[in-house]
XYZ file of C-alpha atoms in Angstrom:
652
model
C -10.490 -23.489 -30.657
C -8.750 -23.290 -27.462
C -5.637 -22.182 -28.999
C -7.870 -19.788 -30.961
C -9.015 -18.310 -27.530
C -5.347 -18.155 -26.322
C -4.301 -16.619 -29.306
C -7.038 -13.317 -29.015
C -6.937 -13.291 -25.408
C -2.909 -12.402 -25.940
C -3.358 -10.111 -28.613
C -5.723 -7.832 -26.538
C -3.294 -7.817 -23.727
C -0.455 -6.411 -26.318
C -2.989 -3.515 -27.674
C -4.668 -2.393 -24.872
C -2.636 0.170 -23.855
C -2.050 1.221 -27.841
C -4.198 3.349 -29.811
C -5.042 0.534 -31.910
C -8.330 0.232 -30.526
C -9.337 -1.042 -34.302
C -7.477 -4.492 -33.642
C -9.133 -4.990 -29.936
C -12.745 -4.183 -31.586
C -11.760 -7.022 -34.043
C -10.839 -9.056 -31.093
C -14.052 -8.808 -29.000
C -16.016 -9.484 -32.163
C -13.903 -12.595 -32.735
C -14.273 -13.720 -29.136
C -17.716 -13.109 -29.273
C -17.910 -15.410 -32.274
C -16.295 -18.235 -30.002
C -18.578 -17.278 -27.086
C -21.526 -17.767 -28.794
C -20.721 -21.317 -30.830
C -19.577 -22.449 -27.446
C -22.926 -21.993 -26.359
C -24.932 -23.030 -29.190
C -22.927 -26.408 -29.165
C -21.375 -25.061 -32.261
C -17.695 -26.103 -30.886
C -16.525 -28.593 -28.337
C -15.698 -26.830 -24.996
C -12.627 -27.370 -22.941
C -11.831 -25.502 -18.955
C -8.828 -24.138 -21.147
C -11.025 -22.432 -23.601
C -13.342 -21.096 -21.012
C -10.572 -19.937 -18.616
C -9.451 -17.482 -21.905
C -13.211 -16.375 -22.647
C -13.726 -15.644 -19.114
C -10.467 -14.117 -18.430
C -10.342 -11.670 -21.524
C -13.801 -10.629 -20.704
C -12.586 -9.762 -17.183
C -9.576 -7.532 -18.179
C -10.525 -6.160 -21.233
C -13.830 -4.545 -19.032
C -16.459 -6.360 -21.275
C -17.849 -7.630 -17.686
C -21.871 -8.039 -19.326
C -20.804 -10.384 -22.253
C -18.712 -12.580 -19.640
C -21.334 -12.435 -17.079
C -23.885 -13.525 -19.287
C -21.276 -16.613 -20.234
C -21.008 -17.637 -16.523
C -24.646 -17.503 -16.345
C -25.262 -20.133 -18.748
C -22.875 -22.460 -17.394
C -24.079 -22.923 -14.430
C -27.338 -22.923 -14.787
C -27.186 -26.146 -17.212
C -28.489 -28.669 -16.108
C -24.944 -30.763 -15.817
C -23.193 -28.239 -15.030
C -19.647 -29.494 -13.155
C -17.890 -26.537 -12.307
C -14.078 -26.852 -13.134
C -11.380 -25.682 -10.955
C -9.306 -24.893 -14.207
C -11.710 -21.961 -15.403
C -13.861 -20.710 -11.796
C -11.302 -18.932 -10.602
C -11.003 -17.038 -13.324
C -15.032 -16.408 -13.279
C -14.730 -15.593 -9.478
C -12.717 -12.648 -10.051
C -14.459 -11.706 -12.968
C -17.791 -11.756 -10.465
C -15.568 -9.672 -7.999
C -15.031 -6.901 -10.420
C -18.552 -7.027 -11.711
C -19.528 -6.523 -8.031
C -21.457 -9.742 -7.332
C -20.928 -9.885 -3.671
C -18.637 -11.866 -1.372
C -21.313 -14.100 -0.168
C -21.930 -15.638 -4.060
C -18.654 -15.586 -4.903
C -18.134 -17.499 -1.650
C -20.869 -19.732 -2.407
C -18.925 -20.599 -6.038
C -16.146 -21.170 -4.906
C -17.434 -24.340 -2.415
C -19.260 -25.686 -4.945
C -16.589 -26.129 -6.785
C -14.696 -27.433 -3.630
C -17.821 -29.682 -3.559
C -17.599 -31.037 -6.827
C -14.169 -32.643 -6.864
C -13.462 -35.784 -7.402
C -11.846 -36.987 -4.300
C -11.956 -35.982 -0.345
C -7.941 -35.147 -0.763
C -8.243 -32.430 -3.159
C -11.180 -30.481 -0.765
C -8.771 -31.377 2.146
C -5.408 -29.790 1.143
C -7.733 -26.513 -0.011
C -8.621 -25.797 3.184
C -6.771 -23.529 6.474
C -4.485 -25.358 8.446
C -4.436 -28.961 6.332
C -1.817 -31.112 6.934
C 0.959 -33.283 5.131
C 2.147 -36.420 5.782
C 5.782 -34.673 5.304
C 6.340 -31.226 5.445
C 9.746 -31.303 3.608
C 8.085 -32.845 0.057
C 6.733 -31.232 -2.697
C 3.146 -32.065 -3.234
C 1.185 -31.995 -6.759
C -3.001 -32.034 -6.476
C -4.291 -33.485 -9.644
C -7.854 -31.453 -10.382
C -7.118 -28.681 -8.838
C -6.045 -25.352 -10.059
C -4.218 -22.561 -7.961
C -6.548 -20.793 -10.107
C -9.046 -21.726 -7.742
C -7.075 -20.096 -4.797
C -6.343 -17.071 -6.983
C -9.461 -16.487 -7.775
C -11.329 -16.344 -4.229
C -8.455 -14.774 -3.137
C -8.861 -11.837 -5.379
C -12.517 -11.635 -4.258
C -11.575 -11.565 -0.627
C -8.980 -8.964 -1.036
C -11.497 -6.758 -2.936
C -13.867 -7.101 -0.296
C -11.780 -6.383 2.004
C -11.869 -9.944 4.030
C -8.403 -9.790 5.012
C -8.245 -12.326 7.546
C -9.664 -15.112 4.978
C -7.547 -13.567 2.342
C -4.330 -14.022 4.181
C -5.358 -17.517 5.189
C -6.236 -18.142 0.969
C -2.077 -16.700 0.800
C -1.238 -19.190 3.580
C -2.554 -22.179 1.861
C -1.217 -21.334 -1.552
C 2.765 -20.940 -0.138
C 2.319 -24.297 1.828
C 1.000 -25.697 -1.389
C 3.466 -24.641 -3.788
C 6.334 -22.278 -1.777
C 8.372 -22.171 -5.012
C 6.281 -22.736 -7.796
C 3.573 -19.762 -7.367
C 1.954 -18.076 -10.385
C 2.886 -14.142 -10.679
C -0.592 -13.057 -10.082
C -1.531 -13.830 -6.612
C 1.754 -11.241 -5.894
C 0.170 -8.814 -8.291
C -2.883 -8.864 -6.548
C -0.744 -7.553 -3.374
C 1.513 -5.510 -5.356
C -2.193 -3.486 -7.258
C -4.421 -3.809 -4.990
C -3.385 -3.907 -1.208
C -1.001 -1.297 0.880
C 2.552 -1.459 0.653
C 3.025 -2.665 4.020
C 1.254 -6.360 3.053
C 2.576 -6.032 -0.466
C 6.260 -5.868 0.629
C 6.548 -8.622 2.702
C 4.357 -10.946 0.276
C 7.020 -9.597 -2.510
C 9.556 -11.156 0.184
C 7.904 -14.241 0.481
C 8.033 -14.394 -3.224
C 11.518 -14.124 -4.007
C 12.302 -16.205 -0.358
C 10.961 -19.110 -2.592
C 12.474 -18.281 -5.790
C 9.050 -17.861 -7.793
C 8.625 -15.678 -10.740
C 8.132 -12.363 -10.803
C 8.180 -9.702 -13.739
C 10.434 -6.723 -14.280
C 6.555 -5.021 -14.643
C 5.397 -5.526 -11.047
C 8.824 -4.810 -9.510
C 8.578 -1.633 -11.150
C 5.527 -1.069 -9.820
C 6.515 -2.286 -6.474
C 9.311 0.174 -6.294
C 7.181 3.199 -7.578
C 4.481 2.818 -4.991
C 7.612 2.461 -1.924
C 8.730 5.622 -3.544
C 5.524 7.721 -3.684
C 4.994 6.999 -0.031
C 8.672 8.097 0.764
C 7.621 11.774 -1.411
C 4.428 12.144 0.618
C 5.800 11.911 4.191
C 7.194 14.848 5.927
C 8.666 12.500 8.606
C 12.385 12.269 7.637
C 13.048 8.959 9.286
C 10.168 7.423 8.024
C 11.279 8.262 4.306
C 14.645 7.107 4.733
C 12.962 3.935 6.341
C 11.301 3.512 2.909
C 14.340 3.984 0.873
C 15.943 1.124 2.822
C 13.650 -0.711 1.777
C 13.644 -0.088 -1.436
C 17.204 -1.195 -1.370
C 16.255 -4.699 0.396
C 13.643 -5.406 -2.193
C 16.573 -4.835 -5.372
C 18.990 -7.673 -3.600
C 15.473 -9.974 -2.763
C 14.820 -9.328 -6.475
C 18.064 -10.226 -7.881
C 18.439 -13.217 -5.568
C 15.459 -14.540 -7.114
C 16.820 -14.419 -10.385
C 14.508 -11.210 -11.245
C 16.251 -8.800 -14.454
C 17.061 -5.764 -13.226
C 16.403 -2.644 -15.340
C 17.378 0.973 -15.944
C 14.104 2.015 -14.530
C 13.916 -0.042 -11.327
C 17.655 2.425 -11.373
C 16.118 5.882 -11.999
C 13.736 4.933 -9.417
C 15.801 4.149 -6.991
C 18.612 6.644 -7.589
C 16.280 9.662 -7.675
C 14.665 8.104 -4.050
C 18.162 8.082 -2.626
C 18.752 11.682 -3.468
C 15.549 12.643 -1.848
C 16.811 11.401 1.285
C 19.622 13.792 1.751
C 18.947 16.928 4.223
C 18.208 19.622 2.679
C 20.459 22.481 2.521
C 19.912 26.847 3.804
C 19.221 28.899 0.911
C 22.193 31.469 1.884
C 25.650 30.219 0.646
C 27.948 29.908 4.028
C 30.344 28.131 5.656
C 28.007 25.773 7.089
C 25.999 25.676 3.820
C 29.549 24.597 2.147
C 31.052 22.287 4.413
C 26.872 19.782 5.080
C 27.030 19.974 0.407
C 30.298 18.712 0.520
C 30.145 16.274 3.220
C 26.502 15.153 1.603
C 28.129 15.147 -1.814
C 30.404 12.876 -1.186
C 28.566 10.531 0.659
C 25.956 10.891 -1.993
C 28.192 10.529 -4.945
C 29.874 7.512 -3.167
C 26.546 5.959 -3.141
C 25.311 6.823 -6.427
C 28.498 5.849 -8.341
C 28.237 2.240 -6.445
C 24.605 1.535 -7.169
C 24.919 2.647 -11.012
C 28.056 0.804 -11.318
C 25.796 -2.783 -9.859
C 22.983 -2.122 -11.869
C 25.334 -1.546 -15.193
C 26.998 -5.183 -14.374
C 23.270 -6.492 -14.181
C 22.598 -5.285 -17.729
C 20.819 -1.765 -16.794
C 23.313 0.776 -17.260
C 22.561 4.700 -17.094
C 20.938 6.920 -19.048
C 19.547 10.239 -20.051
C 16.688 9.760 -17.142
C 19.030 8.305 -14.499
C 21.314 11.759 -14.369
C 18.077 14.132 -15.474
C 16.148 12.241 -12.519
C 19.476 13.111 -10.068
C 19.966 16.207 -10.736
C 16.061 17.271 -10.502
C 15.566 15.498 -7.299
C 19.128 16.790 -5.973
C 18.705 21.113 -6.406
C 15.178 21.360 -5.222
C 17.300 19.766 -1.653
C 20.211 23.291 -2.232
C 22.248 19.660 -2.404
C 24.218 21.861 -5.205
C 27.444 20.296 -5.113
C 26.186 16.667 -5.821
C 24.417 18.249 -8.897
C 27.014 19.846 -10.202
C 28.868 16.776 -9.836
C 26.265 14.691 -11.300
C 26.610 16.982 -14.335
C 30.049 17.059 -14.913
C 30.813 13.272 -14.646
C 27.813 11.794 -15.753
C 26.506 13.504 -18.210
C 27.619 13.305 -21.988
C 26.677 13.455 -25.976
C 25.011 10.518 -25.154
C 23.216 11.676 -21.679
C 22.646 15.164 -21.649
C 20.222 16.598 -18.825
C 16.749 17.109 -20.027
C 15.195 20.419 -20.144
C 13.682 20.395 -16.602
C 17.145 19.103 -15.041
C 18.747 21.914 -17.358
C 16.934 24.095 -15.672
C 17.942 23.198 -11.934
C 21.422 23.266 -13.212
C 20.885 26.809 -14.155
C 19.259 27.406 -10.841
C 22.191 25.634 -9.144
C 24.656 28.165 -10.681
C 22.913 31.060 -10.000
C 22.509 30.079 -6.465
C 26.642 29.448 -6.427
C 26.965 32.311 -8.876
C 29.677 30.470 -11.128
C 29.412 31.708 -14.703
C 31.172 29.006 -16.182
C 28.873 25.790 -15.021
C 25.870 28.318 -16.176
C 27.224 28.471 -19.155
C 28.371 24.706 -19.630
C 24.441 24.278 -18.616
C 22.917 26.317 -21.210
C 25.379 25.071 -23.905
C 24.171 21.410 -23.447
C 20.216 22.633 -23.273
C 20.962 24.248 -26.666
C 23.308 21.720 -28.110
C 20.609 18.404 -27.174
C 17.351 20.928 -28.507
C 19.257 21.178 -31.713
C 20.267 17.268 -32.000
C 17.343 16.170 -31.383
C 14.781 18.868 -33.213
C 12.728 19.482 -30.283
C 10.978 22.977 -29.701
C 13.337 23.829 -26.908
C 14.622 25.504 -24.602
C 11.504 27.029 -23.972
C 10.420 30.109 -22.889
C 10.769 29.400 -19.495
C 14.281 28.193 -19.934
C 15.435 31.040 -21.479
C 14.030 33.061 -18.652
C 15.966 31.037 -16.009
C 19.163 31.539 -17.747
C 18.543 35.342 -18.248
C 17.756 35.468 -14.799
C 20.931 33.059 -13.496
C 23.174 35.483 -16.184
C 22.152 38.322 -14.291
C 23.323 36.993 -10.799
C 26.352 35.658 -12.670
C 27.235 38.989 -14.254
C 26.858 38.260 -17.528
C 23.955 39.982 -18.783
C 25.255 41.817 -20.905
C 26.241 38.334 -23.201
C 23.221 37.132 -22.939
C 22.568 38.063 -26.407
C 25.616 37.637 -27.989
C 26.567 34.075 -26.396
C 22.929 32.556 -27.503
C 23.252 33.721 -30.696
C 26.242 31.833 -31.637
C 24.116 28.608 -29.852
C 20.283 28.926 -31.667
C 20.908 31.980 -34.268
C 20.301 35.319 -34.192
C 16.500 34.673 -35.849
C 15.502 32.602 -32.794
C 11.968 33.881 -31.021
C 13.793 34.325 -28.132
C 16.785 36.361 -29.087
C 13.716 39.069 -30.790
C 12.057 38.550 -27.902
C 15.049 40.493 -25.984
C 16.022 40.112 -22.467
C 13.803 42.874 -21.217
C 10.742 40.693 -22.332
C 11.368 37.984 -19.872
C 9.230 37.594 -16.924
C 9.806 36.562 -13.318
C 10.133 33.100 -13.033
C 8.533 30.963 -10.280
C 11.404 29.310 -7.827
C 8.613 27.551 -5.616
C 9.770 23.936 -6.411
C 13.057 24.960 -5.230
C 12.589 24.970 -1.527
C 16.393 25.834 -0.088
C 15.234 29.077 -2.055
C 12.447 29.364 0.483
C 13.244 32.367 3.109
C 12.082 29.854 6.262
C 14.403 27.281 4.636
C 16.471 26.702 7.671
C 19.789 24.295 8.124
C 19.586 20.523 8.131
C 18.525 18.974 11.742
C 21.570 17.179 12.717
C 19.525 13.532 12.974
C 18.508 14.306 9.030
C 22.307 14.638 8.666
C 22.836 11.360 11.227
C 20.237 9.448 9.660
C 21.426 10.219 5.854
C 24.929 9.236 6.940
C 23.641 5.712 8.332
C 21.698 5.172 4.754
C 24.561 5.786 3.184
C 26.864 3.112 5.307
C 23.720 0.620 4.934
C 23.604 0.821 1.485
C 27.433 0.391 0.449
C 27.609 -2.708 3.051
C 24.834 -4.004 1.399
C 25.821 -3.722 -2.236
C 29.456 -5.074 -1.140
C 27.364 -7.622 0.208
C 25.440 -8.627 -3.054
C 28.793 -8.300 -5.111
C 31.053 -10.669 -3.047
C 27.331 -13.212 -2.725
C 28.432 -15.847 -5.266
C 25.096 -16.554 -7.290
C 24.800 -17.967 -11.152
C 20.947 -17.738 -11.505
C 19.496 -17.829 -7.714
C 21.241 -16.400 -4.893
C 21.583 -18.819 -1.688
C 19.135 -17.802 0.988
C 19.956 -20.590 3.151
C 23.192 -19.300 3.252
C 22.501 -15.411 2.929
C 19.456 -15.270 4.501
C 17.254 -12.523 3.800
C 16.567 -9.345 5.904
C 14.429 -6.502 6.712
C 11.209 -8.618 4.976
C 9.246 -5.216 6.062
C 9.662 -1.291 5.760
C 10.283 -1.354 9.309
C 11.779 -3.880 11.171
C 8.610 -6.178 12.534
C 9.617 -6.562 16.084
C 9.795 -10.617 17.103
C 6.738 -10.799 19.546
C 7.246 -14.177 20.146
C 9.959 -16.173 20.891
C 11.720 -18.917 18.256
C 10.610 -21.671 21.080
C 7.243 -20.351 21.223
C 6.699 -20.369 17.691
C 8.099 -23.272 16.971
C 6.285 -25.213 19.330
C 3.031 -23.912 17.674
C 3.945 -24.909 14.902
C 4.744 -28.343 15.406
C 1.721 -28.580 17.266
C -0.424 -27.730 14.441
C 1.246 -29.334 11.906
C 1.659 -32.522 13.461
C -0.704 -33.050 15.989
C -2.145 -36.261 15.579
C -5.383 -35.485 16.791
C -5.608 -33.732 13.859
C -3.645 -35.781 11.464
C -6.614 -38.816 12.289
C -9.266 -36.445 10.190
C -6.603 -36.029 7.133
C -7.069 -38.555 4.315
C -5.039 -42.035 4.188
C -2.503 -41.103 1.390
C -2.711 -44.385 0.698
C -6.200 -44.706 -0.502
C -6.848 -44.090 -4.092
C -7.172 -40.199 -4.813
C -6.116 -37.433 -7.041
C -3.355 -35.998 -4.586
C -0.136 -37.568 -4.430
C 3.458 -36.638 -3.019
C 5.705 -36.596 -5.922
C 9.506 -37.463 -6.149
C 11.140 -33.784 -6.786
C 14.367 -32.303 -4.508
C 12.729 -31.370 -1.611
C 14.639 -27.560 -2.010
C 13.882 -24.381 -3.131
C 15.312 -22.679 -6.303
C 17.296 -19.971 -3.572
C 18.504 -23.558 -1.716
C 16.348 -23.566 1.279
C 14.566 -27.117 1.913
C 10.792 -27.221 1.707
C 9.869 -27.587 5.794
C 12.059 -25.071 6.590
C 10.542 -22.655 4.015
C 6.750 -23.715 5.049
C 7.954 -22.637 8.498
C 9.339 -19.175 7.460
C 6.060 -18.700 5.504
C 3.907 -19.934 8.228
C 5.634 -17.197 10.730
C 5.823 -14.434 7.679
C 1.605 -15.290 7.595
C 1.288 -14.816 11.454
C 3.142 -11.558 11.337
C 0.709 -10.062 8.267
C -2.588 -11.201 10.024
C -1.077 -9.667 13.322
C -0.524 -6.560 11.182
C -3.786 -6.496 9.353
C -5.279 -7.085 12.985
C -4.087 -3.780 14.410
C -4.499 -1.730 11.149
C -7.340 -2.729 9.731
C -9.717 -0.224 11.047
C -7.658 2.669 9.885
C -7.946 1.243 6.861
C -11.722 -0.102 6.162
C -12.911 3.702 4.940
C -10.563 4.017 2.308
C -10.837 0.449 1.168
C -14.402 0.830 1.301
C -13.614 4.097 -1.058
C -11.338 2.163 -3.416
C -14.054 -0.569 -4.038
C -16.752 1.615 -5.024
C -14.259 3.273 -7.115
C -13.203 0.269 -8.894
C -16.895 -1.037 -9.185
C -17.705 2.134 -11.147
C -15.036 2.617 -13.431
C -15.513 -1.155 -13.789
C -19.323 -0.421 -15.060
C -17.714 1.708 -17.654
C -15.988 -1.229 -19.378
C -12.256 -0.278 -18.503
C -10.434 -3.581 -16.496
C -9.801 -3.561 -13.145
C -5.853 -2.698 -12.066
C -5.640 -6.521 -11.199
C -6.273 -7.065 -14.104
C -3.385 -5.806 -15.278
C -4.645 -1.917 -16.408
C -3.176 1.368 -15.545
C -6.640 2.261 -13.406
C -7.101 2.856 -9.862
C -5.390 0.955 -7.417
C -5.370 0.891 -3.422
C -2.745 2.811 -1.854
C -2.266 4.263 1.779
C -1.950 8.004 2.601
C 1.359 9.276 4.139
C -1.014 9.667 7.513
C -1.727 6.338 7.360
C 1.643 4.917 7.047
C 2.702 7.164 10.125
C -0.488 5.232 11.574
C 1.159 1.760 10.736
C 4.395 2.777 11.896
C 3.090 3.612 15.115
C 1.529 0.336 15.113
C 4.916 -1.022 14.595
C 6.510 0.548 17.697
C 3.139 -0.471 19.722
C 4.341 -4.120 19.084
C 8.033 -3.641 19.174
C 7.344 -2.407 23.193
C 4.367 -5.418 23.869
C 4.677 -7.434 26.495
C 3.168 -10.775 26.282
C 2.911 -14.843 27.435
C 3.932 -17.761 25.547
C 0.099 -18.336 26.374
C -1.047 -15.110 25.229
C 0.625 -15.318 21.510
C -0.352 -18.584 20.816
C -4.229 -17.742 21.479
C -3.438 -14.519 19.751
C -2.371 -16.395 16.572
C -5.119 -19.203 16.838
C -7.684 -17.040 17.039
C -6.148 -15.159 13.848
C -5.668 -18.365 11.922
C -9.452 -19.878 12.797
C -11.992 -17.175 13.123
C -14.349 -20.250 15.319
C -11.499 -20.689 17.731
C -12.451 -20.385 21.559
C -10.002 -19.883 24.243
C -10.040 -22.927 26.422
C -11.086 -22.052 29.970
C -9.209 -23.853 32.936
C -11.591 -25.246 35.441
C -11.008 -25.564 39.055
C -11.630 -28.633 41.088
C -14.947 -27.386 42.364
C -16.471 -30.489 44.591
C -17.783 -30.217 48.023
C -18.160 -32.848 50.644
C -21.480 -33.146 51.154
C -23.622 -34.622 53.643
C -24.802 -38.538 53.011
């Protein structure tokens, strides 16, 4: 029956973004079937079958019929909670909106319940191993667990324990994490925590899907189109560039869309050219062009020897993002050497291309413009060009002198009985230009640091990508020996020194003061240390990647620190949002659904970058960070307060 379970629970996860909302009805009825001869005694139960029941209930937003489950198992009377399935029901309670403090209060009982003192031991903040550079394997105990409390702490916005959940599972497993505890960053938190988790991630060499890059990549590049700060969007794009080569070395697939994204987020970043066609106008196009097209050709040329070449979106996606810029010249090159039979622009990229010619009145690229609109509309029997379309190109043959072909040439392309050649060209309209802002009469020139800054993007980005073709890699890429860099949108400043940090670390992770309250591992228990190469997938050796976690966890609960009240109100805003769209029976965006998720505002990126700086500029002790990051890693700690010799002679 447990395969049974399996079986549904996958079958609803491949329809629920169909229209075949027939097969998922058949699949709640079926699961209901197994729900209730699991409770009647009907069927023997398993953790394996209930982790299936209570995770399809969870993501497929029937949240009564799998609260009603958990209910009945623990209330009987023998109830022994299993680490395989609760964290699975604690996240189901977190959507459902149980509150913190229960699904706190699950999660130690089922601490509480194991077997052995080991297993509770190695769960907790700060536990220690006998070695730091071995793998270690707890029988009876599910990352699950961890997943699960960790979701609930995330979506209640108890960052501090959350991070500290994180911190536990990468010293647990640093290369062997499940896909959804970074999913939970990726959907749920702000891309400045989900970036350097995503880091973390590939660091290690775990898994992570072509899906949540994607997502990844589209939330850096939403951010980067709602800032007006110019440095801050280049910043992003950067990024976006370190997260492909972290991606790759971590033997993630790379697709054409992670390459449309990217390509169109690049173009974005060049400065935007004057509306008026002059000498200055000519000579920032060309030198942006080429840069540009340098760039471009280089990235598309990677991605095509990684299996995702080019296609009709990549040079649609470039040309749209490039006119709106006046970045003419790199469009026009765009469309004469990339596109094809096989990758014609799309309609609204025809368009800009008509725009672009107007702008530079050359008749000949309007026409070579129109002719591949028409051409791809007839090949592929779609209703266009449109109305609008046609208007554009009436109005671009007018600034191109050709008006009076208008008629004549488009007949020969759709036929003289097409609605728009009766139409006429005195029925077109005026056509808006508002998405074209070099068009705007304010537009002014590029500032020269938007020129400066574009040119440094550029040189960062072809180092780097002759960087990952020379990097010899078969599956994983060597990050002992190519370390990785720029783990954050902006460069996290080093507030402490390598000494200082690794002093702490030592001291916490081998203190024997605090080794005397860990477990003998020699006494009978379910945790053992087990034989394995003590190395990472990406060739870095197990204590030296604990440590790079272990300062990567500091640095995101400094972060959260300084943040976090800029962000409580629209967290707050997020969870009631998810709580109510939850109540109507659609899954939460953890869960893998394309509902709301939690993302920062342009203003409050600006915030964080501020916060950045703040640090970058901070001044403090050895002293000073390391009861900083105790009192971040145990909420109870207390400063320890010197005392002064403070005795008196006094009188017999």
């Amino acid at each position: 029956m447990q395969q049974v379970a399996r079986t549904l629970h996958s079958l609803d996860r491949q329809r629920r973004f169909t229209k075949d909302q027939d097969s998922r009805k058949a699949v709640l009825a079926l699961m209901e079937t197994v729900r209730h001869a699991y409770v009647s005694g009907t069927i023997p139960g398993s953790p394996r079958l209930l982790l299936h029941l209570l995770s399809y209930y969870k993501e497929s937003g029937h949240l009564h019929q799998g609260i009603e489950l958990w209910k009945w198992l623990s209330k009987a009377d023998d109830a022994v909670l299993s680490p395989i399935y609760v964290g699975a029901a604690i996240e189901l309670l977190a959507v459902y909106g149980a509150g913190i403090h229960y699904c706190e209060e699950v999660y130690e009982r089922t601490i509480d319940q194991q077997a052995n003192i080991n297993s509770q031991y190695h769960l907790t903040p700060g536990a220690i191993f006998s070695d730091r550079s071995k793998p270690i394997m707890i029988k009876n105990t599910s990352l699950g667990l961890l997943q699960g409390i960790l979701t609930a702490r995330l979506f209640y916005s108890k960052w501090q324990s959350a991070l500290l959940t994180l911190d536990t599972a990468f010293r647990l497993q640093p290369s062997q994490l499940v896909p959804r505890i970074l999913d939970l960053f990726v959907y749920e938190r702000p891309i400045f925590e989900a970036l350097p988790v995503f880091f973390m991630y590939c660091r290690g060499g775990n898994t992570i899907s072509s899906v949540t890059f994607t997502v990844l990549l589209r939330s850096i590049r939403s951010l980067a189109d709602s800032t007006s700060h110019h440095e801050t969007r280049v910043a992003l794009v950067r990024a976006m560039f370190h997260s492909v080569e972290a991606y790759v070395g971590s033997a993630g697939a790379l697709s054409t869309q992670h390459l449309n994204i990217l390509t169109s987020a690049m173009v974005a970043t060049m400065p935007q050219s004057p509306g008026a066609v002059t000498d200055a106008l000519t000579k920032t196009d060309n030198e942006s062009t080429t840069r540009g097209m340098s760039v471009l050709s280089g990235v598309i040329e990677y991605f095509a020897r990684k299996g995702a070449p080019a296609d009709r979106k990549t040079v649609s996606g470039l040309i749209a993002a490039a006119v709106p810029l006046g970045q003419l010249g790199l469009a026009k090159q765009v469309a004469y050497s990339m596109t094809d039979e096989d990758h014609p622009p799309d309609e609204n990229a025809a368009q800009s291309l008509m725009i672009a010619a107007m702008v530079l009145k050359d008749a000949d690229f309007l026409k070579t413009a129109w002719e591949s609109l028409c051409s791809s509309s007839m090949s592929d029997r779609q209703n266009v060009p449109s109305l609008r379309s046609w208007r554009v190109f009436v109005l671009a043959a007018r600034k191109c002198d050709l008006e009076s072909s208008v008629t004549t040439y488009s007949e020969r392309l759709l036929g003289e009985n097409h609605p728009h050649i009766r139409a006429g060209i005195d029925a077109t309209e005026e056509v808006s230009m508002t998405q074209y802002h070099f068009l705007a009469e304010e537009s002014r020139p590029p500032e020269l640091n938007h020129i400066a800054s574009f040119r440094e993007l550029c040189n960062h980005v072809l180092s780097r990508l002759d960087r990952m073709r020379n990097t010899q890699q078969s599956v994983y890429r060597n990050f002992q020996e190519y370390p990785l860099e720029g783990l954050t949108v902006f460069d996290w400043p080093e507030v402490a020194e390598e000494g200082w940090q690794r002093r702490l670390y030592d001291e916490l992770t081998l203190n024997k003061d605090i080794q005397t309250s860990q477990p003998s591992p020699t006494e009978p228990s379910g945790t053992h240390e087990i034989a394995l190469p003590a190395i990472s997938n990406t060739g870095i050796q197990f204590d030296r990647l604990r440590y790079l976690n272990w300062k990567s966890i500091n640095q995101l609960l400094m972060l959260a620190e300084s943040c976090q009240e800029k962000l409580e109100m629209s967290t707050d805003a997020a969870i009631k949002e998810r709580r109510a769209i939850a109540e109507q029976r659609r899954p939460s965006r953890a869960g893998g659904s394309q509902g709301p998720r939690f993302a920062v505002t342009a203003d409050q990126f600006e915030a964080y970058r501020r916060d950045v700086e703040t640090e970058r500029v901070k001044q403090s002790t050895e002293e000073e960070w390391r009861t900083r990051v105790l009192k971040l890693r145990d909420p109870d700690y207390e400063t320890p307060h010197k005392t002064r010799n403070t005795d008196v002679e006094t009188s017999p």
